[in-house]
GROMACS .gro file of C-alpha atoms in nm:
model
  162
    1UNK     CA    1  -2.285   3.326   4.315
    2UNK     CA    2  -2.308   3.112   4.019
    3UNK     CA    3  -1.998   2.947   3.853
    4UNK     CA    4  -2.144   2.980   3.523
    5UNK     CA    5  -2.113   3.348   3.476
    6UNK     CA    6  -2.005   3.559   3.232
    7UNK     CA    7  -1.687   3.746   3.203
    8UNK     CA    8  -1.739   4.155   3.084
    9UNK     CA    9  -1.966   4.122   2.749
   10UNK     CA   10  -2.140   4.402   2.530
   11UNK     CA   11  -2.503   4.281   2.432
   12UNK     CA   12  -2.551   4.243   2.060
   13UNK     CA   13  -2.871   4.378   1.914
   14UNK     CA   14  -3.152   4.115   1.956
   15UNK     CA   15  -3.524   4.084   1.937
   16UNK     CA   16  -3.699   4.210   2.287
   17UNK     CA   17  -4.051   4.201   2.349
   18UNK     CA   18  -4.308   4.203   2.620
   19UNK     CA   19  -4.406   3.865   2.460
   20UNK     CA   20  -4.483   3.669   2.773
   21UNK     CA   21  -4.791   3.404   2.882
   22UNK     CA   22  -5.032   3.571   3.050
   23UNK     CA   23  -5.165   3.319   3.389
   24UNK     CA   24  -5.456   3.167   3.400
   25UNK     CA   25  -5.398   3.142   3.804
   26UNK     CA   26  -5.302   2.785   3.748
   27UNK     CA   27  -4.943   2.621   3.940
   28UNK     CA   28  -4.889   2.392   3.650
   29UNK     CA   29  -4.618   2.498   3.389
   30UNK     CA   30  -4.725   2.409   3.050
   31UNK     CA   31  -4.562   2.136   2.867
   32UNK     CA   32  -4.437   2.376   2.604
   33UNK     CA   33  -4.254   2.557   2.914
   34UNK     CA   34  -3.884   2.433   2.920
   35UNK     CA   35  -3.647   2.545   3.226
   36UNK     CA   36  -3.298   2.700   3.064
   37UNK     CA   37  -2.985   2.647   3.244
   38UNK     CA   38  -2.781   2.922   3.403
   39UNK     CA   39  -2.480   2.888   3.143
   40UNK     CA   40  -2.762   2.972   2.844
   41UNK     CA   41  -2.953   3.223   3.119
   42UNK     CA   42  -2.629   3.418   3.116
   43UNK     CA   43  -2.590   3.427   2.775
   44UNK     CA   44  -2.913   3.586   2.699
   45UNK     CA   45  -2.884   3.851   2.931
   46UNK     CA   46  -2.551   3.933   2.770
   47UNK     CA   47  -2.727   3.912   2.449
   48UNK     CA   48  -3.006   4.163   2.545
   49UNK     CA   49  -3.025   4.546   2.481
   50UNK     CA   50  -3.280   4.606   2.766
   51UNK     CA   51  -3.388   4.466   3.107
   52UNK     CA   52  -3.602   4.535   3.343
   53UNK     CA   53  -3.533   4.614   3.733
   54UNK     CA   54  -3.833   4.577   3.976
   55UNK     CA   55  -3.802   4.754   4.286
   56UNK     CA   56  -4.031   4.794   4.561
   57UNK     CA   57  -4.103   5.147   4.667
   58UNK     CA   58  -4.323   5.304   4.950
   59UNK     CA   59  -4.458   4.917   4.978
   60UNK     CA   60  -4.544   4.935   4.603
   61UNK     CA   61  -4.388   4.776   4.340
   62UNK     CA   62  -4.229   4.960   3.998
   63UNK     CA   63  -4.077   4.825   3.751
   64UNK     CA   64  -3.792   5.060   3.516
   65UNK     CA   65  -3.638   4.987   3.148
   66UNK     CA   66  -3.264   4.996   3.177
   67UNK     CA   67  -2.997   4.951   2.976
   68UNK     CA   68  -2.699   4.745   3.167
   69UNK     CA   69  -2.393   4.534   3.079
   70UNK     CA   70  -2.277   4.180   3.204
   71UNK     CA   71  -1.974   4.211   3.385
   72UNK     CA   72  -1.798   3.893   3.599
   73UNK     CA   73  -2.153   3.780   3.696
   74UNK     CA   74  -2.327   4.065   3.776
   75UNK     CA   75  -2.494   4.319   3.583
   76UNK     CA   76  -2.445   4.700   3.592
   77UNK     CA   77  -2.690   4.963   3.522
   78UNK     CA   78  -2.579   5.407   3.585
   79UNK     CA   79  -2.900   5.614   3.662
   80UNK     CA   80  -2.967   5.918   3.780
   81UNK     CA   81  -3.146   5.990   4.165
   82UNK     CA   82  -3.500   5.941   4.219
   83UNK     CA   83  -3.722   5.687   4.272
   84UNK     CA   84  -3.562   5.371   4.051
   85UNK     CA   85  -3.168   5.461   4.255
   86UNK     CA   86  -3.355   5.506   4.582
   87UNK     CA   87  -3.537   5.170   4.586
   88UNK     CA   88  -3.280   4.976   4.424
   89UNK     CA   89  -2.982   5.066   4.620
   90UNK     CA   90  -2.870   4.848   4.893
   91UNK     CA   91  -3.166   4.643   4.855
   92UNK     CA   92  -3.319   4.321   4.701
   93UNK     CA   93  -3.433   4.353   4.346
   94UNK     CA   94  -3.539   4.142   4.039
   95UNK     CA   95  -3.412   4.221   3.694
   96UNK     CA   96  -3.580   4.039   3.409
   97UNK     CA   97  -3.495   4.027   3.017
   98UNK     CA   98  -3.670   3.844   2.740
   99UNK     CA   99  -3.649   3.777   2.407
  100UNK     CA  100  -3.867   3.579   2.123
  101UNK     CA  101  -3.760   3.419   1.774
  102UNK     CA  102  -4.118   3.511   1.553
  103UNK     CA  103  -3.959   3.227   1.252
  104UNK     CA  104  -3.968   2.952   1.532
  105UNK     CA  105  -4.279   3.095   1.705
  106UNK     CA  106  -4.030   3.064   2.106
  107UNK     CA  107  -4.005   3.290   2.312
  108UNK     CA  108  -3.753   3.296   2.672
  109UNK     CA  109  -3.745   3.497   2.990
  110UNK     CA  110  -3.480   3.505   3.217
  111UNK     CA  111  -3.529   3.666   3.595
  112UNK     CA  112  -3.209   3.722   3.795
  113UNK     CA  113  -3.247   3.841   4.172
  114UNK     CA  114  -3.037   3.977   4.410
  115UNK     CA  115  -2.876   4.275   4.576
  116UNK     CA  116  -2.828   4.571   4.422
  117UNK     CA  117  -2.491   4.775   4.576
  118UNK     CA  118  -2.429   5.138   4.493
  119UNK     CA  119  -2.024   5.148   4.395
  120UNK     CA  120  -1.837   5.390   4.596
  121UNK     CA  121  -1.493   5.299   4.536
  122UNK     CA  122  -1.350   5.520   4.278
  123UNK     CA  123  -1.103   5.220   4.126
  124UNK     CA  124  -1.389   4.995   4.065
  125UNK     CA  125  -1.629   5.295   3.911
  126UNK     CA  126  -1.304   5.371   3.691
  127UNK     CA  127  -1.370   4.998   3.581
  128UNK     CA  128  -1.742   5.097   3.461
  129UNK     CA  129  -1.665   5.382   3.308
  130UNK     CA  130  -1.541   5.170   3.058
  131UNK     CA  131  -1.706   4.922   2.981
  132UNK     CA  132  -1.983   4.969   2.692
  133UNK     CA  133  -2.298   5.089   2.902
  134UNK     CA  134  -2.409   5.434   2.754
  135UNK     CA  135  -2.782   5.516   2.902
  136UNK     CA  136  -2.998   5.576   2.625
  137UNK     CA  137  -3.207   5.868   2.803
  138UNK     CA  138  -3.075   6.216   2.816
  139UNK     CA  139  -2.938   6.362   3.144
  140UNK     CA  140  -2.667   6.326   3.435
  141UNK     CA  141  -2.629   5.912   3.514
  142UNK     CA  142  -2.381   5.958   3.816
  143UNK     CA  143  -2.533   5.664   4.044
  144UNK     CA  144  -2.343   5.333   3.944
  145UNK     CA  145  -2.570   5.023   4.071
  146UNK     CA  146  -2.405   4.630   4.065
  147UNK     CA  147  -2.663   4.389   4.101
  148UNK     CA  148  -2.486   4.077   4.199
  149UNK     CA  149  -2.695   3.768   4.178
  150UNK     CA  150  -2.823   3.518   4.452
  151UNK     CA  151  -3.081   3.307   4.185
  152UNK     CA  152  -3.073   3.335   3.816
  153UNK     CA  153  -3.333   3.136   3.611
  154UNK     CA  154  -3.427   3.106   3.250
  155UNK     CA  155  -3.791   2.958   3.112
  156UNK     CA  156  -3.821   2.904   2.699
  157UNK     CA  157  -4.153   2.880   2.592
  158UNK     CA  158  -4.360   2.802   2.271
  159UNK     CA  159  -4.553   3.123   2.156
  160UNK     CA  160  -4.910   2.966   2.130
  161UNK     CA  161  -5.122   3.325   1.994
  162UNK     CA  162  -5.397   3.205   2.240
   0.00000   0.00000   0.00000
């Protein structure tokens, strides 16, 4: 795990859109493509209202809009059963967040991956409970999922309207 995580942080309201570069099938990163460090990486995923989590399912990939919080270096999302808790749990996932500034035409994407742990133990779910993460979508969220991190990377990019 990365030493430049995050201690337990609410996200402040920020701009999130699908803004993103669509490929062209080229390897090369653009020169207006700039790598952000993990320290910054963490700070925009704290400073995000929604991420994604991209599971694979049946051998098909899905990808859900959650709402999560930052805590010690991992990020924690509650859902309900189905499809998004039954591929995630126990297994490998990617959760992605992005962002753009329209005044200074950038835009940023940060991908973390790892492992995604259902928590059982009723001391650390007692923890969760209070931090800030209310689901925005009606219904029952019993299933608490900690992602905890094996990669974390960050790209900033100009927003070019081509």
């Amino acid at each position: 795990m990365n030493t430049n995580q995050p201690q337990t942080e609410a996200h402040s309201v920020s701009a999130v859109g699908g803004v993103g570069a669509v490929g062209t099938g080229s390897t090369e990163v653009p020169e207006s493509t700039h790598s952000i460090a993990p320290r910054e990486s963490w700070d925009l995923l704290r400073g995000a209202v929604v991420g994604r989590l991209a599971v694979v399912h049946d051998d098909v990939p899905d990808i859900f809009p959650v709402n999560y919080v930052v805590d010690h270096g991992t990020v924690v999302l509650r859902t309900a059963g189905g499809t998004k808790h039954a591929a995630a749990r126990n297994r490998v996932v990617a959760f992605e967040v992005d962002g753009c500034d329209l005044d200074s035409a950038m835009a940023w994407s940060v991908v973390l991956r790892g492992r995604a742990t259902e928590v059982y133990a009723v001391d650390e779910a007692i923890k969760i409970m209070h931090l800030p993460l209310l689901p925005w979508s009606p219904g029952s969220k019993p299933h608490l999922l900690r992602i905890t991190p094996d990669s974390i990377t960050g790209r900033r990019f100009a927003l070019s309207g081509e």
